[in-house]
mmCIF file with all atom_site columns, C-alpha atoms and ligand atoms in Angstrom:
data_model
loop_
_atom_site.group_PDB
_atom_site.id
_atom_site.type_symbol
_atom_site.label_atom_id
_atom_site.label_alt_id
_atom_site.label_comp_id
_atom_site.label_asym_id
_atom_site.label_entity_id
_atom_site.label_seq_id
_atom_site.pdbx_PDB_ins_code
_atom_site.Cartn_x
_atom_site.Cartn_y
_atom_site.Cartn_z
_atom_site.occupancy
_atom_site.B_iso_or_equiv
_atom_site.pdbx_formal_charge
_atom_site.auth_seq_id
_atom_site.auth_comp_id
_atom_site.auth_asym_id
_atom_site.auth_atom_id
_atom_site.pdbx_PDB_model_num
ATOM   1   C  CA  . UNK A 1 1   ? -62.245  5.802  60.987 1.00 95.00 ? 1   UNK A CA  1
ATOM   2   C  CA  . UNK A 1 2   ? -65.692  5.517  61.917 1.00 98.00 ? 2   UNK A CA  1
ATOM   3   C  CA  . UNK A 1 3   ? -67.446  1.986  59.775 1.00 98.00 ? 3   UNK A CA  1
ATOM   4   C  CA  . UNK A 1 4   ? -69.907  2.953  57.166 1.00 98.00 ? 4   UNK A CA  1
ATOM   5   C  CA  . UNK A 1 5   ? -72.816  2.545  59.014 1.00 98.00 ? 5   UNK A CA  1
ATOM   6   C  CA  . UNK A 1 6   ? -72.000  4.860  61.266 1.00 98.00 ? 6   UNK A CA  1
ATOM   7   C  CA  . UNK A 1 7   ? -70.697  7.551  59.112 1.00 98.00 ? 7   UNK A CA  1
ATOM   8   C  CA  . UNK A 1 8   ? -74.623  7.265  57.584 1.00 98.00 ? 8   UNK A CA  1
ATOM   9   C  CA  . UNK A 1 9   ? -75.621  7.695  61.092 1.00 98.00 ? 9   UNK A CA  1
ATOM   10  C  CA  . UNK A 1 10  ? -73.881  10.457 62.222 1.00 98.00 ? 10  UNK A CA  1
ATOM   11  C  CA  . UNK A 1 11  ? -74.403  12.438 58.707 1.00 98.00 ? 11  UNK A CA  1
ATOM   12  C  CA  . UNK A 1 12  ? -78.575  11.835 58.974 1.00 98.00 ? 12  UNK A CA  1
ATOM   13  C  CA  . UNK A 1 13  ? -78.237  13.585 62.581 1.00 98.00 ? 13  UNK A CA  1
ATOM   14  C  CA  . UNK A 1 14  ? -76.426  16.406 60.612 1.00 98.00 ? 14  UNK A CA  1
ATOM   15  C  CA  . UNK A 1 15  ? -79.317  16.285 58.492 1.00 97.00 ? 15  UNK A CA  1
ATOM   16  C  CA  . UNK A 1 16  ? -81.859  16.332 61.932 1.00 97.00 ? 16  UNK A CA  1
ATOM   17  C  CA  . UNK A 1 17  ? -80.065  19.694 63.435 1.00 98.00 ? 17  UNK A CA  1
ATOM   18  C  CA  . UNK A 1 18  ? -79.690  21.427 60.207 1.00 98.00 ? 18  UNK A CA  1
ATOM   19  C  CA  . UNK A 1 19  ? -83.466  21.017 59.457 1.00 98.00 ? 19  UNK A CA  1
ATOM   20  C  CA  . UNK A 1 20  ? -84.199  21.975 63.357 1.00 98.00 ? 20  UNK A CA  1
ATOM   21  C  CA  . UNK A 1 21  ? -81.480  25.373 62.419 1.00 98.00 ? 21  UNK A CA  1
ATOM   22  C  CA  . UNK A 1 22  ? -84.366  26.292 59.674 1.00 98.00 ? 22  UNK A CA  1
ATOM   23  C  CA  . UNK A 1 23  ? -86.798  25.197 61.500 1.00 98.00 ? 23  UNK A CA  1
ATOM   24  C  CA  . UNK A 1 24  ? -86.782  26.999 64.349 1.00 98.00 ? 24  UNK A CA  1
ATOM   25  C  CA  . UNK A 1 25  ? -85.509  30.223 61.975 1.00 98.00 ? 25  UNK A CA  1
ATOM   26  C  CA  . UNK A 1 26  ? -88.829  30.122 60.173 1.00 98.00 ? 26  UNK A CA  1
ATOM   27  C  CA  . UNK A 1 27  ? -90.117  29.767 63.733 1.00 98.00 ? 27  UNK A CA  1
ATOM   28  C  CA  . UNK A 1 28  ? -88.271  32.897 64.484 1.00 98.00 ? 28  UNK A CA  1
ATOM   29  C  CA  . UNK A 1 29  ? -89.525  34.769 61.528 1.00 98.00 ? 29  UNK A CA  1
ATOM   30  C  CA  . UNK A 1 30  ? -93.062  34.274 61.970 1.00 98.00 ? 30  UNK A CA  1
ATOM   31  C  CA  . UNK A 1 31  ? -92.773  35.303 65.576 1.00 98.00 ? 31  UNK A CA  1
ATOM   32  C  CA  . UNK A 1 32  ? -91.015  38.652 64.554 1.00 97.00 ? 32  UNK A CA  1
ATOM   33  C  CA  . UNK A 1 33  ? -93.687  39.054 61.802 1.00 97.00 ? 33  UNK A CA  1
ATOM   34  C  CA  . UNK A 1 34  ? -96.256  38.932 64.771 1.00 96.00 ? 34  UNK A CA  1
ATOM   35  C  CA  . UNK A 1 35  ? -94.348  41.606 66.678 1.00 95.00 ? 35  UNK A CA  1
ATOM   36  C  CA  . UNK A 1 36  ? -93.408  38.288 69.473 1.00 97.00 ? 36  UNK A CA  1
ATOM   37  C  CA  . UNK A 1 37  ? -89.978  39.538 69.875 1.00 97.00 ? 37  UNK A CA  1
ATOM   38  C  CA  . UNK A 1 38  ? -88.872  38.042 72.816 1.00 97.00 ? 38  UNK A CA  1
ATOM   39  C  CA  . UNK A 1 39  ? -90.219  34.900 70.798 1.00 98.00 ? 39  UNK A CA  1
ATOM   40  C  CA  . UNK A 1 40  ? -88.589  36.043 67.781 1.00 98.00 ? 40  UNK A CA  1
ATOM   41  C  CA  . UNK A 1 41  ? -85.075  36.120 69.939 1.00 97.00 ? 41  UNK A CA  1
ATOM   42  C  CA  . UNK A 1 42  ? -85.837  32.995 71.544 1.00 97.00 ? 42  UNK A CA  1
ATOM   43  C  CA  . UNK A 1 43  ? -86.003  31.123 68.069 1.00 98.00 ? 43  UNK A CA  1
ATOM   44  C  CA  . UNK A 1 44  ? -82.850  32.707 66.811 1.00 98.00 ? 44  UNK A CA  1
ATOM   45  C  CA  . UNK A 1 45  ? -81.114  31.976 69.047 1.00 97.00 ? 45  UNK A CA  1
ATOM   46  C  CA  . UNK A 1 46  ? -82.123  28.330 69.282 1.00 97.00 ? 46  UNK A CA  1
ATOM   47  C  CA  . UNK A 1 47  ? -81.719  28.182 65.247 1.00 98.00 ? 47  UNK A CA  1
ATOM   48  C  CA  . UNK A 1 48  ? -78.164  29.157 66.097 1.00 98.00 ? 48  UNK A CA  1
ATOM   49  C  CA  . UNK A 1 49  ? -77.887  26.362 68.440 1.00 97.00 ? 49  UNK A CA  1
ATOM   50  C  CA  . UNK A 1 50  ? -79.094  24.003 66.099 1.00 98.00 ? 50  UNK A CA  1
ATOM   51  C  CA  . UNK A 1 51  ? -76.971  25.382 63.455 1.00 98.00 ? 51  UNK A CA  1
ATOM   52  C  CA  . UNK A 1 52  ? -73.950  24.906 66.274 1.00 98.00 ? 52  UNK A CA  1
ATOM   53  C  CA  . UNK A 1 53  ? -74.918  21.162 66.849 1.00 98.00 ? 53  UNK A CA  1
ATOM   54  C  CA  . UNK A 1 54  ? -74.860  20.342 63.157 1.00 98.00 ? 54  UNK A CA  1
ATOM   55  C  CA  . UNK A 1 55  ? -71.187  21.873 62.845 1.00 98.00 ? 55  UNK A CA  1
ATOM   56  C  CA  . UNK A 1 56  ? -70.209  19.745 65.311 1.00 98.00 ? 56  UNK A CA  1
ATOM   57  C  CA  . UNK A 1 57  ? -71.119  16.472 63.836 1.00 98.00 ? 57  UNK A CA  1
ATOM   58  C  CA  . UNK A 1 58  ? -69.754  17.726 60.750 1.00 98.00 ? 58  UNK A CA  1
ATOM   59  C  CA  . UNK A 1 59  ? -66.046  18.348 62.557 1.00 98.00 ? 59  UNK A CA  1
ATOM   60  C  CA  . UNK A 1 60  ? -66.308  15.427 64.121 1.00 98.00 ? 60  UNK A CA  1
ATOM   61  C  CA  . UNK A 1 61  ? -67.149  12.742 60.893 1.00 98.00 ? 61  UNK A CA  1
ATOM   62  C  CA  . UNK A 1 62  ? -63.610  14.664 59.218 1.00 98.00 ? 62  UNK A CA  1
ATOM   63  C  CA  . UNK A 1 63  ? -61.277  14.799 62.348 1.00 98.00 ? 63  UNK A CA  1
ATOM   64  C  CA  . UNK A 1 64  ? -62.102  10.758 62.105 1.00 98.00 ? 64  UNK A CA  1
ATOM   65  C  CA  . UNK A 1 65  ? -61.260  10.415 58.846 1.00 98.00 ? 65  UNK A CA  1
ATOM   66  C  CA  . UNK A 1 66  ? -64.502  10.567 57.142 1.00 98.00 ? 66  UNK A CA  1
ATOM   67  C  CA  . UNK A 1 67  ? -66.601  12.784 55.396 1.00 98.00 ? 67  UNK A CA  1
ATOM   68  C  CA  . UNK A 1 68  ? -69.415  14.941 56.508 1.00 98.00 ? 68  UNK A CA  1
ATOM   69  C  CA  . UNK A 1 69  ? -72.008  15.477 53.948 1.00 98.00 ? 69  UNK A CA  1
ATOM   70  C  CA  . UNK A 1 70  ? -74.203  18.709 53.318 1.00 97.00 ? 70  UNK A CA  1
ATOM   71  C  CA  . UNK A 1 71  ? -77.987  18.210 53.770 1.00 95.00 ? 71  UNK A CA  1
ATOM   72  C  CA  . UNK A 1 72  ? -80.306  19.192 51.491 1.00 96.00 ? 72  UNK A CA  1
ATOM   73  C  CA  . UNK A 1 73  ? -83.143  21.065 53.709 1.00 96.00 ? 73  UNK A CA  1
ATOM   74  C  CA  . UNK A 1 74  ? -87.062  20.927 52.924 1.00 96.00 ? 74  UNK A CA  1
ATOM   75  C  CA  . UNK A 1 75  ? -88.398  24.436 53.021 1.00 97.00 ? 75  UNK A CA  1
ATOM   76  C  CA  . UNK A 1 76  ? -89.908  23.898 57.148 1.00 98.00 ? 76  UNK A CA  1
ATOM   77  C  CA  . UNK A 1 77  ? -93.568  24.714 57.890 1.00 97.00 ? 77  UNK A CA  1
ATOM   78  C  CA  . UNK A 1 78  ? -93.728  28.645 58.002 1.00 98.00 ? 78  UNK A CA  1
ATOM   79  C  CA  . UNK A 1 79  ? -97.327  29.429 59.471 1.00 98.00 ? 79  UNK A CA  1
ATOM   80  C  CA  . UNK A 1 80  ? -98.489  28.324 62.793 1.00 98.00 ? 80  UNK A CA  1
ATOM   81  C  CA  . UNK A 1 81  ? -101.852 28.774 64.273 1.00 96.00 ? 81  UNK A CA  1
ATOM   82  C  CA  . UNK A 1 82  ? -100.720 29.929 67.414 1.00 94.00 ? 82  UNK A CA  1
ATOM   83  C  CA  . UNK A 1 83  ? -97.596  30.582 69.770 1.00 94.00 ? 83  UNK A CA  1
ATOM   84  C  CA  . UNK A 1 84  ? -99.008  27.775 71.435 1.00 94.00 ? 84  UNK A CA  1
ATOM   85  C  CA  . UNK A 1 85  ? -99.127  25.246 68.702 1.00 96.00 ? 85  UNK A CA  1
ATOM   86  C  CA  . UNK A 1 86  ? -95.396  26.491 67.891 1.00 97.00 ? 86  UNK A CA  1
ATOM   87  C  CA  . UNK A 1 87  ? -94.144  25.620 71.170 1.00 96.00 ? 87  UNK A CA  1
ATOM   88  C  CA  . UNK A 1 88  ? -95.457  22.476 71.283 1.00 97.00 ? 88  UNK A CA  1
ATOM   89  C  CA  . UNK A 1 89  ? -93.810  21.716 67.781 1.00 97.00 ? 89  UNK A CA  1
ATOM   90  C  CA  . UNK A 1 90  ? -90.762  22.726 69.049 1.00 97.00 ? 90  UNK A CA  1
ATOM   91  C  CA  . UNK A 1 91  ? -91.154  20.314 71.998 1.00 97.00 ? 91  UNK A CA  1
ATOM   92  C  CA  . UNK A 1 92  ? -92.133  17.590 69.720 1.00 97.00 ? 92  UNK A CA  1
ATOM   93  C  CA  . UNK A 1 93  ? -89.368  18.015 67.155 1.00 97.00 ? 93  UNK A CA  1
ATOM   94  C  CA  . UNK A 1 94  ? -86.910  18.108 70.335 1.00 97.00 ? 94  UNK A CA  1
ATOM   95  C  CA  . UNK A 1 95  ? -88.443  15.298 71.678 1.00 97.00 ? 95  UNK A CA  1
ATOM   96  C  CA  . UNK A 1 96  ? -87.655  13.674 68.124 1.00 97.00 ? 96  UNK A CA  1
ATOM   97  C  CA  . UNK A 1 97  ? -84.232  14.574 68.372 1.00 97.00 ? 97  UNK A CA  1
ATOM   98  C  CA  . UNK A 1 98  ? -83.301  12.908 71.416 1.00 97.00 ? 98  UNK A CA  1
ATOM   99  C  CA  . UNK A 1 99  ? -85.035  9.538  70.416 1.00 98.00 ? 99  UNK A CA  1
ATOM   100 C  CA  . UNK A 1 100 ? -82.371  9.825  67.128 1.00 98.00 ? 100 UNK A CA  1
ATOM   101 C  CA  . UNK A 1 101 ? -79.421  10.716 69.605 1.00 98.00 ? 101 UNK A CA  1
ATOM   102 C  CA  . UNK A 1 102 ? -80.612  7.555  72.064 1.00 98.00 ? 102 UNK A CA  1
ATOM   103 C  CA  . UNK A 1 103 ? -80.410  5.706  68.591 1.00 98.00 ? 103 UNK A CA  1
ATOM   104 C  CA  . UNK A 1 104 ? -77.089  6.716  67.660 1.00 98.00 ? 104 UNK A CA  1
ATOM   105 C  CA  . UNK A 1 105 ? -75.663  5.641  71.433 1.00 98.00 ? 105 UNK A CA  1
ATOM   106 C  CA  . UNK A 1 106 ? -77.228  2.347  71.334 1.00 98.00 ? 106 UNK A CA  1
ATOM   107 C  CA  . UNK A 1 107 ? -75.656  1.861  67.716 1.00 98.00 ? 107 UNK A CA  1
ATOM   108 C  CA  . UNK A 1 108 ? -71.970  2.868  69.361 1.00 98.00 ? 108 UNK A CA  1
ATOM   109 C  CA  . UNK A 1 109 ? -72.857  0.594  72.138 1.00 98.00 ? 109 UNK A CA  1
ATOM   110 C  CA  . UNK A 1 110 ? -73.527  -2.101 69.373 1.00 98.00 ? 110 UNK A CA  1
ATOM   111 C  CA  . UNK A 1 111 ? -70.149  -1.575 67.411 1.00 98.00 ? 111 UNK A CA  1
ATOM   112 C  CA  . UNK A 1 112 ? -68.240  -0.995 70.383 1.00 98.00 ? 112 UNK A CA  1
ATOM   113 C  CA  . UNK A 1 113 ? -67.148  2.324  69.224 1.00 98.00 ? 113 UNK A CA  1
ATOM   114 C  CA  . UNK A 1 114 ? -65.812  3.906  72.522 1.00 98.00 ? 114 UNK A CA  1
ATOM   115 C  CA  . UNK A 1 115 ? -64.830  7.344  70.831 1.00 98.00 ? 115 UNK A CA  1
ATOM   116 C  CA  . UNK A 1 116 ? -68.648  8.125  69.188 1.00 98.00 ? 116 UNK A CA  1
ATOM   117 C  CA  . UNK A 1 117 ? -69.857  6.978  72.568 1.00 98.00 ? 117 UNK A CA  1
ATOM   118 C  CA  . UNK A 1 118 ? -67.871  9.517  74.185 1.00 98.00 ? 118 UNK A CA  1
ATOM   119 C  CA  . UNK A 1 119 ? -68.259  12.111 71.889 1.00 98.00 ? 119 UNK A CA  1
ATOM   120 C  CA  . UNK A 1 120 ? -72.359  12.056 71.922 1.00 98.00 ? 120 UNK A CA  1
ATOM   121 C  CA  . UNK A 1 121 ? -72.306  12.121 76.196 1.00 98.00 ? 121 UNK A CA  1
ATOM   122 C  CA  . UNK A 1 122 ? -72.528  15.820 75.182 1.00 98.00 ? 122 UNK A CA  1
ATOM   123 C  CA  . UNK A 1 123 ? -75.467  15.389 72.985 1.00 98.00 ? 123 UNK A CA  1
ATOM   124 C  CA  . UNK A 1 124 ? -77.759  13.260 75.514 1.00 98.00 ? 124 UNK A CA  1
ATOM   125 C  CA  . UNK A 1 125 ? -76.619  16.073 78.287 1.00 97.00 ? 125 UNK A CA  1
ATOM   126 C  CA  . UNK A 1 126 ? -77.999  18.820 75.414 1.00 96.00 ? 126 UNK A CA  1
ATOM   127 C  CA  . UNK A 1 127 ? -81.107  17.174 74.831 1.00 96.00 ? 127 UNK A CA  1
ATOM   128 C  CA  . UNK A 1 128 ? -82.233  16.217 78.397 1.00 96.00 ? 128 UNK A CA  1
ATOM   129 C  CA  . UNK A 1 129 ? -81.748  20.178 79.329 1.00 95.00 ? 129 UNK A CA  1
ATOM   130 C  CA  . UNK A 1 130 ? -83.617  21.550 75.476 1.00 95.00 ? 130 UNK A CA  1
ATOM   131 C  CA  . UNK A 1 131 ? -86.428  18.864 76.469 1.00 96.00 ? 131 UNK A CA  1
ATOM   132 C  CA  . UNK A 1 132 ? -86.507  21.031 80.408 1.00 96.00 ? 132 UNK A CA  1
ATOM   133 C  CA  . UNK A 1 133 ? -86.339  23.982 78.615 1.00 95.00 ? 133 UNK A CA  1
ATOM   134 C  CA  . UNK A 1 134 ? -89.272  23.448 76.533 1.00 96.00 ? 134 UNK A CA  1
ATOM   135 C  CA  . UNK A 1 135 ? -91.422  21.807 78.896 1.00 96.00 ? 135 UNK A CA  1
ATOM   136 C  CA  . UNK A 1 136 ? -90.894  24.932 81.252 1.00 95.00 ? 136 UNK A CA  1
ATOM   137 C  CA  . UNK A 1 137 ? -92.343  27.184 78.606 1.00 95.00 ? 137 UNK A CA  1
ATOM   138 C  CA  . UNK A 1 138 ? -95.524  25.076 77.809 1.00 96.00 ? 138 UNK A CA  1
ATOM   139 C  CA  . UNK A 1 139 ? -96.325  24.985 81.330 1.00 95.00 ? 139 UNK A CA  1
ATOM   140 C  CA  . UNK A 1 140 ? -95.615  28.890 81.683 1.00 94.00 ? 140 UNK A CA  1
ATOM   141 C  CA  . UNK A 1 141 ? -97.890  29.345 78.283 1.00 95.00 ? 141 UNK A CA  1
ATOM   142 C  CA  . UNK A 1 142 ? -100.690 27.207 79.798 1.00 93.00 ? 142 UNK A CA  1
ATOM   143 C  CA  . UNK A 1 143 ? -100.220 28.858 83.189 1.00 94.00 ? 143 UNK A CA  1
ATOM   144 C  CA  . UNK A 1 144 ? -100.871 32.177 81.235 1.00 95.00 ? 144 UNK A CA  1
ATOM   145 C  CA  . UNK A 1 145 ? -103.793 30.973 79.707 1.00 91.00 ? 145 UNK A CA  1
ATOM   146 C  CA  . UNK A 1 146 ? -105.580 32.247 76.049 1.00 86.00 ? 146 UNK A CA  1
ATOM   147 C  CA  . UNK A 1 147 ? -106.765 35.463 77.852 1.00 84.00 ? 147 UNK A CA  1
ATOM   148 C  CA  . UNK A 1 148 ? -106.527 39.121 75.768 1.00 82.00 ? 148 UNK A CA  1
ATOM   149 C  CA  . UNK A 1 149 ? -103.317 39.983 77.114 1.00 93.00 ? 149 UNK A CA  1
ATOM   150 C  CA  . UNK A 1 150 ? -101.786 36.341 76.844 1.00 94.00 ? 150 UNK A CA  1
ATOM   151 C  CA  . UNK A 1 151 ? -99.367  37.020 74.194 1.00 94.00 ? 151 UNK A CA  1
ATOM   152 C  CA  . UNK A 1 152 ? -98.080  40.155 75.717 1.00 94.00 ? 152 UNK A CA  1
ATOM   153 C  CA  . UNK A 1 153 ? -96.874  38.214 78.525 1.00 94.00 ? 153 UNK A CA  1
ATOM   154 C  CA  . UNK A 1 154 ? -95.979  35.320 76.686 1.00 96.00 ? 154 UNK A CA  1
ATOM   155 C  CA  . UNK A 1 155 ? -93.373  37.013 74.949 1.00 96.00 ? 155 UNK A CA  1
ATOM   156 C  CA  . UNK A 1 156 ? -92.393  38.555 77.989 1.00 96.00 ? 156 UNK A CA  1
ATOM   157 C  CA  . UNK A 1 157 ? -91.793  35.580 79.211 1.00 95.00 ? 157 UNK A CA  1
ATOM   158 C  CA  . UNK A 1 158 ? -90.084  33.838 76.840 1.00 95.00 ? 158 UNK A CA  1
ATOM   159 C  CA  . UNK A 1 159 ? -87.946  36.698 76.502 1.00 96.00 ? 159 UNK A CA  1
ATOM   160 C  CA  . UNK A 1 160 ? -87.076  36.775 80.760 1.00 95.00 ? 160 UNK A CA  1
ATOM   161 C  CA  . UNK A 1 161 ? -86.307  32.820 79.733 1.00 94.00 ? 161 UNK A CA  1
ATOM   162 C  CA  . UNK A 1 162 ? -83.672  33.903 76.805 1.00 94.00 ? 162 UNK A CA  1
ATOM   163 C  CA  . UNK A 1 163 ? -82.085  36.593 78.584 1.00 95.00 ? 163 UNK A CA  1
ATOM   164 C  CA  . UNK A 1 164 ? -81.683  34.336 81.695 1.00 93.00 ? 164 UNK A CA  1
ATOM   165 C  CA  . UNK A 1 165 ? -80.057  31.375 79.014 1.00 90.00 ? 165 UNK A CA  1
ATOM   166 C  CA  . UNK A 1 166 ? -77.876  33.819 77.147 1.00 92.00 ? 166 UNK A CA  1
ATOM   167 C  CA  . UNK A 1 167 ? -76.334  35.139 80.798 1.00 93.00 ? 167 UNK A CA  1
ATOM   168 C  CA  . UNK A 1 168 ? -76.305  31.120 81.752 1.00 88.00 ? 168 UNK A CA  1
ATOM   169 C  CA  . UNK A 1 169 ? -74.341  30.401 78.559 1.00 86.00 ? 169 UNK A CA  1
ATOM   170 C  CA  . UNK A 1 170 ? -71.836  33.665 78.779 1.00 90.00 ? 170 UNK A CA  1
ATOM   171 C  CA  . UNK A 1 171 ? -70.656  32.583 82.515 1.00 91.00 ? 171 UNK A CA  1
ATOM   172 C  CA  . UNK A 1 172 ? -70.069  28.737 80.909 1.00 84.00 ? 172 UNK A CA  1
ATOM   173 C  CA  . UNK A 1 173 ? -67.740  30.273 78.674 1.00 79.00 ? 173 UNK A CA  1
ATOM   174 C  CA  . UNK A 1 174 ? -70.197  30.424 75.685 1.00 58.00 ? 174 UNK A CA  1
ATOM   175 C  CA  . UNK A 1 175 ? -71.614  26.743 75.075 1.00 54.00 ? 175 UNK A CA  1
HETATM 176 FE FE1 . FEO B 2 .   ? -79.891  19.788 68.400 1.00 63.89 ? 201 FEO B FE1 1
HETATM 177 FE FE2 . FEO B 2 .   ? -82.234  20.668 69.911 1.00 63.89 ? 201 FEO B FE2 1
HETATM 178 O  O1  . FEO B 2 .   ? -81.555  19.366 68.858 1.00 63.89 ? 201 FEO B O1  1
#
């Protein structure tokens, strides 16, 4: 069994991904509205991932005994002013993440809990390479510039950067 506080813990980070999940879908929906869709792809895909990180806390909290909760989501932001300004929101909000997850460890360091420790090694691993990930693209957007053509190859970069993650994540088995 995991102590109280902890179970709180662990069931706000549910709360975190599943809000990142919708997010980054409404992310995803205004970039396919826009005709991005090697953006649009991008965010789905990360939504996914998000959505994948929350199930995990969730089978973790009931394989220790406890009990994962279901968050209720605030309708996300759905407008943006520019891909730019959504990218560095995402970057933020990962950034955001990974202070919560350094939270959580330092609380498992505090209560000695050896198993939550272990199980969120995965988590700090995750965020270091999302918080890569999304620095790579802002400097690729900035490199780009706000020229004419910008969002034309934008989104064909961001959409070289998905295919290239998708192939990563099919030769790890999937992850
Ligand atoms: Fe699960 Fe990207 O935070």
């Amino acid at each position: 069994m995991l102590s109280k506080q902890m179970e709180a813990s662990l069931n706000e980070q549910i709360a975190l991904e599943g809000y990142a999940s919708f997010l980054y879908l409404s992310m995803a929906s205004w970039c396919e509205k826009k005709t991005l869709t090697g953006c649009s792809s991008f965010m789905f895909r990360q939504s996914e991932e998000e959505r994948q990180h929350m199930l995990r806390i969730f089978h973790y909290i009931n394989d220790m005994g406890d009990h994962a909760l279901t968050p209720a989501i605030p309708q996300p932001k759905y407008d943006w002013a520019s891909i730019q300004e959504l990218f560095n929101e995402v970057y933020a909000h990962e950034q955001m993440v990974s202070e919560s997850i350094d939270r959580l460890v330092a609380q498992s360091y505090d209560e000695k809990d050896h198993k939550t420790l272990a199980f969120l090694q995965w988590y700090v691993e995750e965020q270091r390479e999302e918080e890569t990930l999304m620095r790579t693209i802002l400097d690729r957007i900035n490199l780009i510039g706000d020229g004419p053509q910008s969002l034309y190859y934008i989104d064909k970069e961001i959409s070289a950067i998905n295919k290239k993650q998708i192939a990563q994540e099919t030769a790890q088995g999937g992850e």
